[in-house]
Amino acid sequence: MTAVIEATQDAGRGAAVIARLKAELGADIIKDAAEADFARHGRDMTNVMPEGIDLPGIAYPRTTQQVSRIMAICNEERYPVVPQGGLTSLAAGALADRPCLLLSLERMRGIEELDEAGRTMTVLAGTVLETVQVAADEAGFLFPLDLGGRGTAQVGGNASTNAGGNRVLRYGMMRDLILGCEAVLADGTIVSSLNVMIKNNAGYDLKHLFIGSEGTLGVITRLVLRLFPKPTTACTAVVAVEDYDATLQLLKQCNAAFASTLSAFEVMWPDFYQLGTTAVGRQPPLPHGYPVYVLVEILGTDPERDGERFEQVLGGMVESGLVKDAVIAQSDKQRSEIWAVRDSPGEWHQGSHWPQVAFDVSLPTRKIGDFIPYVRDLLLAKWPDCVTMFFGHLADSNLHLSARVPRDPMPEKEMEEIVYAAVGEWGGSITAEHGIGSVKRDFLHFSRTPEEIALMRTLKKAMDPNNILNPGKVI
Amino acid sequence: MTAVIEATQDAGRGAAVIARLKAELGADIIKDAAEADFARHGRDMTNVMPEGIDLPGIAYPRTTQQVSRIMAICNEERYPVVPQGGLTSLAAGALADRPCLLLSLERMRGIEELDEAGRTMTVLAGTVLETVQVAADEAGFLFPLDLGGRGTAQVGGNASTNAGGNRVLRYGMMRDLILGCEAVLADGTIVSSLNVMIKNNAGYDLKHLFIGSEGTLGVITRLVLRLFPKPTTACTAVVAVEDYDATLQLLKQCNAAFASTLSAFEVMWPDFYQLGTTAVGRQPPLPHGYPVYVLVEILGTDPERDGERFEQVLGGMVESGLVKDAVIAQSDKQRSEIWAVRDSPGEWHQGSHWPQVAFDVSLPTRKIGDFIPYVRDLLLAKWPDCVTMFFGHLADSNLHLSARVPRDPMPEKEMEEIVYAAVGEWGGSITAEHGIGSVKRDFLHFSRTPEEIALMRTLKKAMDPNNILNPGKVI
């Protein structure tokens, strides 16, 4: 990626700020430029910090009070702060793009309380997602957020980016999994809204300011997370249908039959299915040649019935002719093999569809079938050798598009212009789950109106008048 | 109720504002003091507008553009506006408490779109909740929000107060049922965020500013609502358990067995159970004498299995000794009879427990068992003849408390001080679902910290610098 370096701060000022922070918070908490490992804090999952940025240091607070002091000092000094979690972002939302203090939350980790009756867990923001998942599991619950970066991503980052992932259809986004939130404002004020109750209408629900705003309105320091009953059964199938209308019909019938146990409805178009199976030497679970493949999964709690019911419902769809072919996993091994097809983008870097430009967009579900040939044709009109792959969490309106033009370098920015403009025209969102960060900021206007962006700026100005909190990200 | 009249506007100014509005918007939209039916707009479900308020008129816009012009003019004139929906509030959030323009949304009604594939419905804010429920049902879906005022309440009011009701356990609050929102800001700016997608991380999620802020940050004019698969089975029981620990154990086992099909877990303590059955001549579904009664309900989609499974699970709990007695409804009639006990507060005005002071609080679920004797003793220490009734949506942390002191007038304010202070001490919320409005504003500090209230004021000031939108409500 590329980013414009806005060198609003001179190097001497940064050093002076670090010296002041170090004097007050101590050498354990504040590392200056000579001590800091900037390389470790300079990349996320797909982006690298632009070269030549003069960083004065990194803060590693252990407590909310220390975060508060750091913010208060930086606010007095008018010095930018970039909060960092586990750096698993795909949008460069936590990378420096100008001289700034990096504020790492990695030492603020730990589970403070697990309340079985209320099904809540109170955690520090720097706790790794997988740690939360394991603790929930050991207590007999499910914490449903799950994504590839689970071993590194921190829940504070998951919250500030409103992470999505594999189980949104059933359990919602990270926003839906949070009951309470403690955050530090730009001026150091600690706003502690550690609500543990499902119902609470006492005044404005402030946590939504911090969730999904990518660290631009506050630094999340603690969260109260919701826990769920652990499913005890999983039934997984791949089915083939004739066209997009049949896909929508399939979704409707799955919703009606399985209701909230439906936990995955992953649509794969033929190019994608080919690349995820035969192209990498994997036996396709269903033969090639069908227009649309769908991975369907339910997670239930009735071992006596769930498998039988799953087969009954899908069997009925085969009989009615809606489903042209189907395979139901008969073992955990078969279940993994089916998921491996859907998860095959993780293998693309070894094959011919690399490098590629990945898009994480959402569109009204009913339009996705028509949008695919529309955007494919737009890309082909410009680059006749462009190769596209489509797959998506369809029930969540989330379409993943991967496009590759065999040039070096790829015309990434032009490809993005074409795809994001099309998404905007069709009433979609330029980012379903990855967030805006710095890499999509210039495209935000395709998905949001001038009035919406003006209101975002009003909030930003009211809550961070000196523009020190992750400046230049999102808006 | 009582309210302090803050007469910040003189009567002449109101008449001048109305004249200006009428000149621009016409006599169809603007009714002046001579034409307006203030009585109809002067009461909600439990409160009446204070006497002696000099109101200049009422606006009945038909379009968002008209709402925008009304707000722009009132903002220029620095004249307060109180938005009104169906006036089913229990917190006086939409009643005038000073000279102001009443802005009724009642003409902005209608369903604009129902998208089967995306399971969304786009509606104008003044649409009556029941109209939305019926339209969803006719299209084969469920719109799950349900509450007593369904035939009068408007979805815009449901949104602005983040309404709760009967199915929160399974489907969440109104906030969870909204994907997109159009609102008019204090200065007349139309912010249209009519998102229809489950996943959308393109910038700040602005709808949460308007949901639950009771009309103090904007006037909601349109909503995109989520629809759900319609359940096809309902299984309902009343069970008796030995104490609060057993109640929590029952909840845990119901969660584990029924997961997201569990749709009601309504706890009734003995005084309440007595009042809702024998005291009104209703045959109790289970005999008196048990320490706690719980109404359990699941809503499913598997007619072949759900009833059998419900009986199996509850039967297992009887065998294990956790459940001391149980009755499962065998017909819709029996189901209604069971619900009638839970819904019996609607009959109290005919009996001896009237008048009473009702509290809608929430507390961490694990603490509710201890909180009940604590708050009962506090009230009895002050008024030895105080009678209390306890019941609640326990899985939602929501406890309803009704208290009566046989005096005329009842010491309502003192009773509220005692209960809300106790709720604050125990980490609860002074309003689980009814909202703050004007009647609980002075108690907000029991549930929210000074920093939280300061941040609410920062938002209010940024978005409504002239304090014209529902001034004096919430904060």
mmCIF file of N, CA and C in Angstrom, chain A residues 113 115-116 119 161-162 168 173 175 190 192-193 197-206 208 213 216-217 229 252 255-257 260 301-302 304-305 309 312 362-363 366 393 396 398 427 429 431-433 436 448 451-452 456 458-459 462, chain B residues 113 115-116 119 161-162 168 173 175 190 192-193 197-206 208 213 216-217 229 252 255-257 260 301-302 304-305 309 312 362-363 366 393 396 398 427 429 431-433 436 448 451-452 456 458 462:
data_model
loop_
_atom_site.group_PDB
_atom_site.id
_atom_site.type_symbol
_atom_site.label_atom_id
_atom_site.label_comp_id
_atom_site.label_asym_id
_atom_site.label_seq_id
_atom_site.Cartn_x
_atom_site.Cartn_y
_atom_site.Cartn_z
ATOM 1 N N GLU A 113 -13.272 -10.994 35.003
ATOM 2 C CA GLU A 113 -14.447 -11.619 35.619
ATOM 3 C C GLU A 113 -15.186 -12.448 34.572
ATOM 4 N N ASP A 115 -18.930 -14.082 34.548
ATOM 5 C CA ASP A 115 -20.178 -14.182 35.305
ATOM 6 C C ASP A 115 -21.069 -15.212 34.622
ATOM 7 N N GLU A 116 -21.199 -16.376 35.246
ATOM 8 C CA GLU A 116 -21.970 -17.465 34.623
ATOM 9 C C GLU A 116 -23.443 -17.125 34.526
ATOM 10 N N ARG A 119 -23.857 -14.493 31.985
ATOM 11 C CA ARG A 119 -23.184 -14.866 30.739
ATOM 12 C C ARG A 119 -22.385 -13.689 30.178
ATOM 13 N N THR A 161 -12.703 -2.029 15.581
ATOM 14 C CA THR A 161 -12.972 -2.219 14.153
ATOM 15 C C THR A 161 -14.289 -2.944 13.901
ATOM 16 N N ASN A 162 -15.035 -3.253 14.950
ATOM 17 C CA ASN A 162 -16.297 -4.000 14.807
ATOM 18 C C ASN A 162 -16.076 -5.232 13.926
ATOM 19 N N VAL A 168 -21.101 -14.477 11.894
ATOM 20 C CA VAL A 168 -21.930 -13.274 11.982
ATOM 21 C C VAL A 168 -23.393 -13.584 11.733
ATOM 22 N N MET A 173 -22.054 -9.181 14.600
ATOM 23 C CA MET A 173 -20.705 -8.632 14.566
ATOM 24 C C MET A 173 -20.224 -8.403 15.996
ATOM 25 N N ARG A 175 -19.854 -5.756 17.550
ATOM 26 C CA ARG A 175 -20.735 -4.785 18.219
ATOM 27 C C ARG A 175 -21.851 -5.476 18.990
ATOM 28 N N ILE A 190 -11.475 9.179 31.554
ATOM 29 C CA ILE A 190 -11.857 7.769 31.512
ATOM 30 C C ILE A 190 -13.377 7.681 31.548
ATOM 31 N N SER A 192 -16.148 5.111 31.810
ATOM 32 C CA SER A 192 -16.328 3.712 32.160
ATOM 33 C C SER A 192 -17.810 3.368 32.092
ATOM 34 N N SER A 193 -18.185 2.630 31.057
ATOM 35 C CA SER A 193 -19.581 2.195 30.885
ATOM 36 C C SER A 193 -19.578 0.679 30.873
ATOM 37 N N MET A 197 -25.590 -5.631 31.653
ATOM 38 C CA MET A 197 -26.997 -6.012 31.524
ATOM 39 C C MET A 197 -27.487 -5.912 30.081
ATOM 40 N N ILE A 198 -28.322 -6.876 29.697
ATOM 41 C CA ILE A 198 -28.881 -6.885 28.343
ATOM 42 C C ILE A 198 -29.727 -5.637 28.121
ATOM 43 N N LYS A 199 -30.500 -5.285 29.116
ATOM 44 C CA LYS A 199 -31.396 -4.134 28.992
ATOM 45 C C LYS A 199 -30.890 -2.991 29.859
ATOM 46 N N ASN A 200 -30.641 -1.858 29.229
ATOM 47 C CA ASN A 200 -30.213 -0.689 29.991
ATOM 48 C C ASN A 200 -30.491 0.539 29.148
ATOM 49 N N ASN A 201 -31.547 1.241 29.462
ATOM 50 C CA ASN A 201 -31.915 2.434 28.692
ATOM 51 C C ASN A 201 -31.711 3.715 29.486
ATOM 52 N N ALA A 202 -30.737 3.697 30.399
ATOM 53 C CA ALA A 202 -30.484 4.886 31.207
ATOM 54 C C ALA A 202 -29.515 5.815 30.477
ATOM 55 N N GLY A 203 -30.043 6.632 29.597
ATOM 56 C CA GLY A 203 -29.209 7.607 28.885
ATOM 57 C C GLY A 203 -28.595 7.022 27.629
ATOM 58 N N TYR A 204 -27.775 7.839 26.953
ATOM 59 C CA TYR A 204 -27.201 7.434 25.672
ATOM 60 C C TYR A 204 -26.328 6.193 25.826
ATOM 61 N N ASP A 205 -26.368 5.337 24.829
ATOM 62 C CA ASP A 205 -25.552 4.121 24.840
ATOM 63 C C ASP A 205 -24.191 4.463 24.234
ATOM 64 N N LEU A 206 -23.288 4.908 25.095
ATOM 65 C CA LEU A 206 -22.032 5.521 24.635
ATOM 66 C C LEU A 206 -21.068 4.543 23.982
ATOM 67 N N HIS A 208 -21.287 2.676 21.584
ATOM 68 C CA HIS A 208 -21.308 2.653 20.119
ATOM 69 C C HIS A 208 -20.446 3.745 19.499
ATOM 70 N N SER A 213 -15.205 2.727 15.419
ATOM 71 C CA SER A 213 -14.663 4.029 15.015
ATOM 72 C C SER A 213 -13.132 3.991 14.912
ATOM 73 N N THR A 216 -10.493 6.423 16.604
ATOM 74 C CA THR A 216 -10.461 7.861 16.325
ATOM 75 C C THR A 216 -11.238 8.677 17.354
ATOM 76 N N LEU A 217 -12.055 8.012 18.186
ATOM 77 C CA LEU A 217 -12.852 8.757 19.169
ATOM 78 C C LEU A 217 -12.477 8.413 20.610
ATOM 79 N N PRO A 229 -24.626 -19.957 24.939
ATOM 80 C CA PRO A 229 -24.619 -21.402 25.170
ATOM 81 C C PRO A 229 -23.772 -22.072 24.087
ATOM 82 N N LYS A 252 -33.868 -18.712 1.721
ATOM 83 C CA LYS A 252 -35.170 -18.509 2.363
ATOM 84 C C LYS A 252 -35.645 -19.789 3.051
ATOM 85 N N ASN A 255 -33.512 -20.504 6.131
ATOM 86 C CA ASN A 255 -33.932 -19.631 7.228
ATOM 87 C C ASN A 255 -35.211 -20.142 7.868
ATOM 88 N N ALA A 256 -36.176 -20.496 7.045
ATOM 89 C CA ALA A 256 -37.468 -20.930 7.580
ATOM 90 C C ALA A 256 -37.318 -22.214 8.386
ATOM 91 N N ALA A 257 -36.500 -23.143 7.886
ATOM 92 C CA ALA A 257 -36.386 -24.447 8.553
ATOM 93 C C ALA A 257 -35.469 -24.392 9.775
ATOM 94 N N SER A 260 -32.578 -19.608 13.769
ATOM 95 C CA SER A 260 -31.318 -19.084 14.288
ATOM 96 C C SER A 260 -30.241 -20.137 14.464
ATOM 97 N N THR A 301 -28.217 -27.813 19.475
ATOM 98 C CA THR A 301 -28.019 -28.330 20.832
ATOM 99 C C THR A 301 -28.844 -29.596 21.073
ATOM 100 N N ASP A 302 -29.290 -30.244 19.986
ATOM 101 C CA ASP A 302 -30.125 -31.436 20.152
ATOM 102 C C ASP A 302 -29.491 -32.609 19.389
ATOM 103 N N GLU A 304 -29.935 -35.689 19.425
ATOM 104 C CA GLU A 304 -30.844 -36.737 18.951
ATOM 105 C C GLU A 304 -31.518 -36.369 17.638
ATOM 106 N N ARG A 305 -31.574 -35.081 17.322
ATOM 107 C CA ARG A 305 -32.436 -34.674 16.239
ATOM 108 C C ARG A 305 -31.738 -33.879 15.128
ATOM 109 N N ARG A 309 -32.748 -33.944 11.119
ATOM 110 C CA ARG A 309 -33.515 -32.806 10.602
ATOM 111 C C ARG A 309 -32.783 -32.142 9.434
ATOM 112 N N GLN A 312 -33.270 -34.272 6.481
ATOM 113 C CA GLN A 312 -34.669 -34.177 6.033
ATOM 114 C C GLN A 312 -34.899 -32.923 5.199
ATOM 115 N N SER A 362 -20.149 -5.067 0.786
ATOM 116 C CA SER A 362 -21.480 -5.632 0.994
ATOM 117 C C SER A 362 -22.464 -4.923 0.083
ATOM 118 N N LEU A 363 -23.492 -5.653 -0.264
ATOM 119 C CA LEU A 363 -24.523 -5.176 -1.184
ATOM 120 C C LEU A 363 -25.846 -5.734 -0.732
ATOM 121 N N ARG A 366 -30.318 -9.156 -2.497
ATOM 122 C CA ARG A 366 -31.054 -9.475 -3.729
ATOM 123 C C ARG A 366 -30.321 -9.005 -4.978
ATOM 124 N N HIS A 393 -20.291 -14.397 2.283
ATOM 125 C CA HIS A 393 -21.251 -14.703 3.351
ATOM 126 C C HIS A 393 -22.585 -14.104 2.896
ATOM 127 N N ASP A 396 -25.324 -12.498 5.054
ATOM 128 C CA ASP A 396 -24.895 -11.257 5.705
ATOM 129 C C ASP A 396 -24.733 -10.123 4.704
ATOM 130 N N ASN A 398 -22.620 -9.967 2.432
ATOM 131 C CA ASN A 398 -21.180 -9.733 2.311
ATOM 132 C C ASN A 398 -20.612 -10.512 1.117
ATOM 133 N N GLY A 427 -25.665 0.850 -4.187
ATOM 134 C CA GLY A 427 -26.152 0.991 -2.817
ATOM 135 C C GLY A 427 -25.448 0.103 -1.821
ATOM 136 N N SER A 429 -21.761 -1.171 0.450
ATOM 137 C CA SER A 429 -20.747 -0.621 1.348
ATOM 138 C C SER A 429 -19.367 -1.055 0.872
ATOM 139 N N THR A 431 -16.808 -1.441 2.570
ATOM 140 C CA THR A 431 -16.194 -2.408 3.480
ATOM 141 C C THR A 431 -17.250 -3.025 4.388
ATOM 142 N N ALA A 432 -17.398 -4.331 4.253
ATOM 143 C CA ALA A 432 -18.385 -5.047 5.063
ATOM 144 C C ALA A 432 -17.858 -5.259 6.466
ATOM 145 N N GLU A 433 -16.584 -5.709 6.554
ATOM 146 C CA GLU A 433 -16.077 -6.024 7.888
ATOM 147 C C GLU A 433 -14.663 -5.546 8.160
ATOM 148 N N ILE A 436 -12.316 0.919 7.362
ATOM 149 C CA ILE A 436 -11.804 1.944 6.456
ATOM 150 C C ILE A 436 -10.298 2.147 6.636
ATOM 151 N N ARG A 448 -20.977 6.663 1.763
ATOM 152 C CA ARG A 448 -21.618 7.534 2.747
ATOM 153 C C ARG A 448 -21.859 8.904 2.132
ATOM 154 N N GLU A 451 -23.626 14.448 4.092
ATOM 155 C CA GLU A 451 -24.208 14.762 5.403
ATOM 156 C C GLU A 451 -23.742 13.766 6.469
ATOM 157 N N GLU A 452 -23.616 12.507 6.076
ATOM 158 C CA GLU A 452 -23.126 11.513 7.041
ATOM 159 C C GLU A 452 -21.669 11.809 7.413
ATOM 160 N N MET A 456 -19.987 12.698 11.024
ATOM 161 C CA MET A 456 -18.806 12.021 11.589
ATOM 162 C C MET A 456 -17.762 13.058 12.019
ATOM 163 N N THR A 458 -18.341 16.152 12.857
ATOM 164 C CA THR A 458 -18.859 16.856 14.041
ATOM 165 C C THR A 458 -18.525 16.079 15.313
ATOM 166 N N LEU A 459 -18.730 14.754 15.266
ATOM 167 C CA LEU A 459 -18.425 13.923 16.435
ATOM 168 C C LEU A 459 -16.933 13.963 16.738
ATOM 169 N N ALA A 462 -15.940 17.243 18.245
ATOM 170 C CA ALA A 462 -16.436 17.420 19.611
ATOM 171 C C ALA A 462 -15.642 16.577 20.603
ATOM 172 N N GLU B 113 -40.858 -0.435 1.559
ATOM 173 C CA GLU B 113 -40.255 -1.577 0.857
ATOM 174 C C GLU B 113 -40.168 -2.762 1.803
ATOM 175 N N ASP B 115 -38.084 -6.270 1.576
ATOM 176 C CA ASP B 115 -37.108 -7.008 0.778
ATOM 177 C C ASP B 115 -37.002 -8.424 1.335
ATOM 178 N N GLU B 116 -37.556 -9.390 0.597
ATOM 179 C CA GLU B 116 -37.582 -10.771 1.105
ATOM 180 C C GLU B 116 -36.198 -11.372 1.195
ATOM 181 N N ARG B 119 -34.407 -9.704 3.936
ATOM 182 C CA ARG B 119 -35.208 -9.723 5.158
ATOM 183 C C ARG B 119 -35.187 -8.360 5.858
ATOM 184 N N THR B 161 -36.654 5.373 21.707
ATOM 185 C CA THR B 161 -36.583 4.946 23.107
ATOM 186 C C THR B 161 -35.939 3.574 23.264
ATOM 187 N N ASN B 162 -35.482 2.973 22.164
ATOM 188 C CA ASN B 162 -34.907 1.628 22.212
ATOM 189 C C ASN B 162 -35.814 0.676 22.980
ATOM 190 N N VAL B 168 -37.194 -9.904 24.020
ATOM 191 C CA VAL B 168 -35.815 -9.400 24.014
ATOM 192 C C VAL B 168 -34.814 -10.537 24.187
ATOM 193 N N MET B 173 -33.250 -5.943 21.772
ATOM 194 C CA MET B 173 -34.014 -4.711 21.897
ATOM 195 C C MET B 173 -34.245 -4.121 20.503
ATOM 196 N N ARG B 175 -32.956 -1.625 19.199
ATOM 197 C CA ARG B 175 -31.655 -1.291 18.601
ATOM 198 C C ARG B 175 -31.120 -2.438 17.739
ATOM 199 N N ILE B 190 -30.650 16.578 6.849
ATOM 200 C CA ILE B 190 -31.171 15.210 6.755
ATOM 201 C C ILE B 190 -29.978 14.254 6.678
ATOM 202 N N SER B 192 -29.221 10.592 6.108
ATOM 203 C CA SER B 192 -29.880 9.389 5.640
ATOM 204 C C SER B 192 -28.884 8.245 5.624
ATOM 205 N N SER B 193 -29.033 7.336 6.560
ATOM 206 C CA SER B 193 -28.162 6.158 6.661
ATOM 207 C C SER B 193 -29.054 4.932 6.536
ATOM 208 N N MET B 197 -27.820 -3.591 5.020
ATOM 209 C CA MET B 197 -26.904 -4.731 5.073
ATOM 210 C C MET B 197 -26.492 -5.064 6.506
ATOM 211 N N ILE B 198 -26.383 -6.360 6.772
ATOM 212 C CA ILE B 198 -25.973 -6.824 8.097
ATOM 213 C C ILE B 198 -24.565 -6.332 8.405
ATOM 214 N N LYS B 199 -23.711 -6.396 7.426
ATOM 215 C CA LYS B 199 -22.312 -6.008 7.624
ATOM 216 C C LYS B 199 -22.031 -4.706 6.893
ATOM 217 N N ASN B 200 -21.578 -3.711 7.606
ATOM 218 C CA ASN B 200 -21.229 -2.446 6.982
ATOM 219 C C ASN B 200 -20.320 -1.689 7.922
ATOM 220 N N ASN B 201 -19.035 -1.694 7.642
ATOM 221 C CA ASN B 201 -18.068 -1.018 8.505
ATOM 222 C C ASN B 201 -17.471 0.216 7.839
ATOM 223 N N ALA B 202 -18.235 0.833 6.965
ATOM 224 C CA ALA B 202 -17.734 2.021 6.274
ATOM 225 C C ALA B 202 -18.003 3.266 7.114
ATOM 226 N N GLY B 203 -17.102 3.551 8.025
ATOM 227 C CA GLY B 203 -17.246 4.753 8.853
ATOM 228 C C GLY B 203 -18.114 4.523 10.078
ATOM 229 N N TYR B 204 -18.325 5.602 10.828
ATOM 230 C CA TYR B 204 -19.059 5.486 12.095
ATOM 231 C C TYR B 204 -20.490 5.015 11.846
ATOM 232 N N ASP B 205 -20.992 4.198 12.773
ATOM 233 C CA ASP B 205 -22.361 3.698 12.677
ATOM 234 C C ASP B 205 -23.282 4.721 13.358
ATOM 235 N N LEU B 206 -23.737 5.683 12.558
ATOM 236 C CA LEU B 206 -24.408 6.868 13.107
ATOM 237 C C LEU B 206 -25.784 6.578 13.696
ATOM 238 N N HIS B 208 -26.766 4.706 15.902
ATOM 239 C CA HIS B 208 -26.803 4.545 17.359
ATOM 240 C C HIS B 208 -26.885 5.878 18.099
ATOM 241 N N SER B 213 -31.856 7.743 22.224
ATOM 242 C CA SER B 213 -31.541 9.073 22.770
ATOM 243 C C SER B 213 -32.808 9.922 22.911
ATOM 244 N N THR B 216 -33.485 13.577 21.526
ATOM 245 C CA THR B 216 -32.678 14.731 21.929
ATOM 246 C C THR B 216 -31.542 15.029 20.957
ATOM 247 N N LEU B 217 -31.248 14.100 20.047
ATOM 248 C CA LEU B 217 -30.129 14.314 19.107
ATOM 249 C C LEU B 217 -30.595 14.381 17.651
ATOM 250 N N PRO B 229 -37.159 -15.204 10.443
ATOM 251 C CA PRO B 229 -37.995 -16.349 10.080
ATOM 252 C C PRO B 229 -39.112 -16.506 11.116
ATOM 253 N N LYS B 252 -29.588 -21.665 33.370
ATOM 254 C CA LYS B 252 -28.393 -22.214 32.727
ATOM 255 C C LYS B 252 -28.740 -23.463 31.914
ATOM 256 N N ASN B 255 -30.784 -22.514 28.839
ATOM 257 C CA ASN B 255 -29.898 -21.951 27.814
ATOM 258 C C ASN B 255 -29.138 -23.048 27.082
ATOM 259 N N ALA B 256 -28.590 -23.972 27.861
ATOM 260 C CA ALA B 256 -27.783 -25.022 27.248
ATOM 261 C C ALA B 256 -28.632 -25.907 26.334
ATOM 262 N N ALA B 257 -29.837 -26.211 26.760
ATOM 263 C CA ALA B 257 -30.664 -27.135 25.988
ATOM 264 C C ALA B 257 -31.354 -26.459 24.811
ATOM 265 N N SER B 260 -30.809 -20.556 21.339
ATOM 266 C CA SER B 260 -31.511 -19.346 20.904
ATOM 267 C C SER B 260 -32.998 -19.554 20.672
ATOM 268 N N THR B 301 -38.971 -24.142 15.055
ATOM 269 C CA THR B 301 -39.386 -24.311 13.661
ATOM 270 C C THR B 301 -39.444 -25.787 13.271
ATOM 271 N N ASP B 302 -39.495 -26.674 14.281
ATOM 272 C CA ASP B 302 -39.503 -28.107 13.992
ATOM 273 C C ASP B 302 -40.714 -28.757 14.660
ATOM 274 N N GLU B 304 -42.155 -31.516 14.341
ATOM 275 C CA GLU B 304 -42.044 -32.932 14.692
ATOM 276 C C GLU B 304 -41.320 -33.148 16.017
ATOM 277 N N ARG B 305 -40.535 -32.146 16.435
ATOM 278 C CA ARG B 305 -39.626 -32.416 17.539
ATOM 279 C C ARG B 305 -39.777 -31.472 18.734
ATOM 280 N N ARG B 309 -39.102 -32.486 22.679
ATOM 281 C CA ARG B 309 -37.832 -32.058 23.283
ATOM 282 C C ARG B 309 -38.064 -31.202 24.529
ATOM 283 N N GLN B 312 -38.994 -33.473 27.252
ATOM 284 C CA GLN B 312 -37.816 -34.244 27.674
ATOM 285 C C GLN B 312 -36.926 -33.440 28.613
ATOM 286 N N SER B 362 -32.811 -2.753 35.938
ATOM 287 C CA SER B 362 -32.047 -3.964 35.646
ATOM 288 C C SER B 362 -30.866 -4.041 36.589
ATOM 289 N N LEU B 363 -30.461 -5.265 36.833
ATOM 290 C CA LEU B 363 -29.372 -5.556 37.766
ATOM 291 C C LEU B 363 -28.612 -6.743 37.227
ATOM 292 N N ARG B 366 -27.029 -12.277 38.544
ATOM 293 C CA ARG B 366 -26.650 -13.067 39.723
ATOM 294 C C ARG B 366 -27.012 -12.369 41.037
ATOM 295 N N HIS B 393 -38.082 -10.228 33.607
ATOM 296 C CA HIS B 393 -37.441 -10.931 32.490
ATOM 297 C C HIS B 393 -36.027 -11.267 32.969
ATOM 298 N N ASP B 396 -32.801 -11.366 30.876
ATOM 299 C CA ASP B 396 -32.405 -10.053 30.358
ATOM 300 C C ASP B 396 -31.914 -9.134 31.463
ATOM 301 N N ASN B 398 -33.609 -7.998 33.797
ATOM 302 C CA ASN B 398 -34.650 -6.982 33.992
ATOM 303 C C ASN B 398 -35.588 -7.382 35.120
ATOM 304 N N GLY B 427 -25.017 -1.614 41.268
ATOM 305 C CA GLY B 427 -24.498 -1.669 39.893
ATOM 306 C C GLY B 427 -25.561 -1.893 38.849
ATOM 307 N N SER B 429 -29.247 -0.586 36.580
ATOM 308 C CA SER B 429 -29.718 0.527 35.761
ATOM 309 C C SER B 429 -31.102 0.945 36.239
ATOM 310 N N THR B 431 -33.356 2.290 34.596
ATOM 311 C CA THR B 431 -34.387 1.952 33.623
ATOM 312 C C THR B 431 -33.869 0.933 32.635
ATOM 313 N N ALA B 432 -34.500 -0.237 32.651
ATOM 314 C CA ALA B 432 -34.091 -1.312 31.759
ATOM 315 C C ALA B 432 -34.609 -1.050 30.355
ATOM 316 N N GLU B 433 -35.904 -0.672 30.251
ATOM 317 C CA GLU B 433 -36.470 -0.506 28.915
ATOM 318 C C GLU B 433 -37.334 0.728 28.742
ATOM 319 N N ILE B 436 -35.483 7.240 30.162
ATOM 320 C CA ILE B 436 -35.335 8.283 31.177
ATOM 321 C C ILE B 436 -36.432 9.340 31.046
ATOM 322 N N ARG B 448 -25.267 6.345 35.988
ATOM 323 C CA ARG B 448 -24.209 6.758 35.082
ATOM 324 C C ARG B 448 -23.233 7.670 35.824
ATOM 325 N N GLU B 451 -18.511 11.302 34.304
ATOM 326 C CA GLU B 451 -17.814 11.332 33.007
ATOM 327 C C GLU B 451 -18.744 10.903 31.880
ATOM 328 N N GLU B 452 -19.588 9.918 32.149
ATOM 329 C CA GLU B 452 -20.546 9.490 31.120
ATOM 330 C C GLU B 452 -21.547 10.610 30.827
ATOM 331 N N MET B 456 -22.280 12.617 27.355
ATOM 332 C CA MET B 456 -23.621 12.809 26.765
ATOM 333 C C MET B 456 -23.844 14.293 26.458
ATOM 334 N N THR B 458 -21.547 16.534 25.888
ATOM 335 C CA THR B 458 -20.681 16.908 24.755
ATOM 336 C C THR B 458 -21.372 16.584 23.433
ATOM 337 N N ALA B 462 -22.713 19.286 20.684
ATOM 338 C CA ALA B 462 -22.167 19.267 19.320
ATOM 339 C C ALA B 462 -23.275 19.138 18.284
#
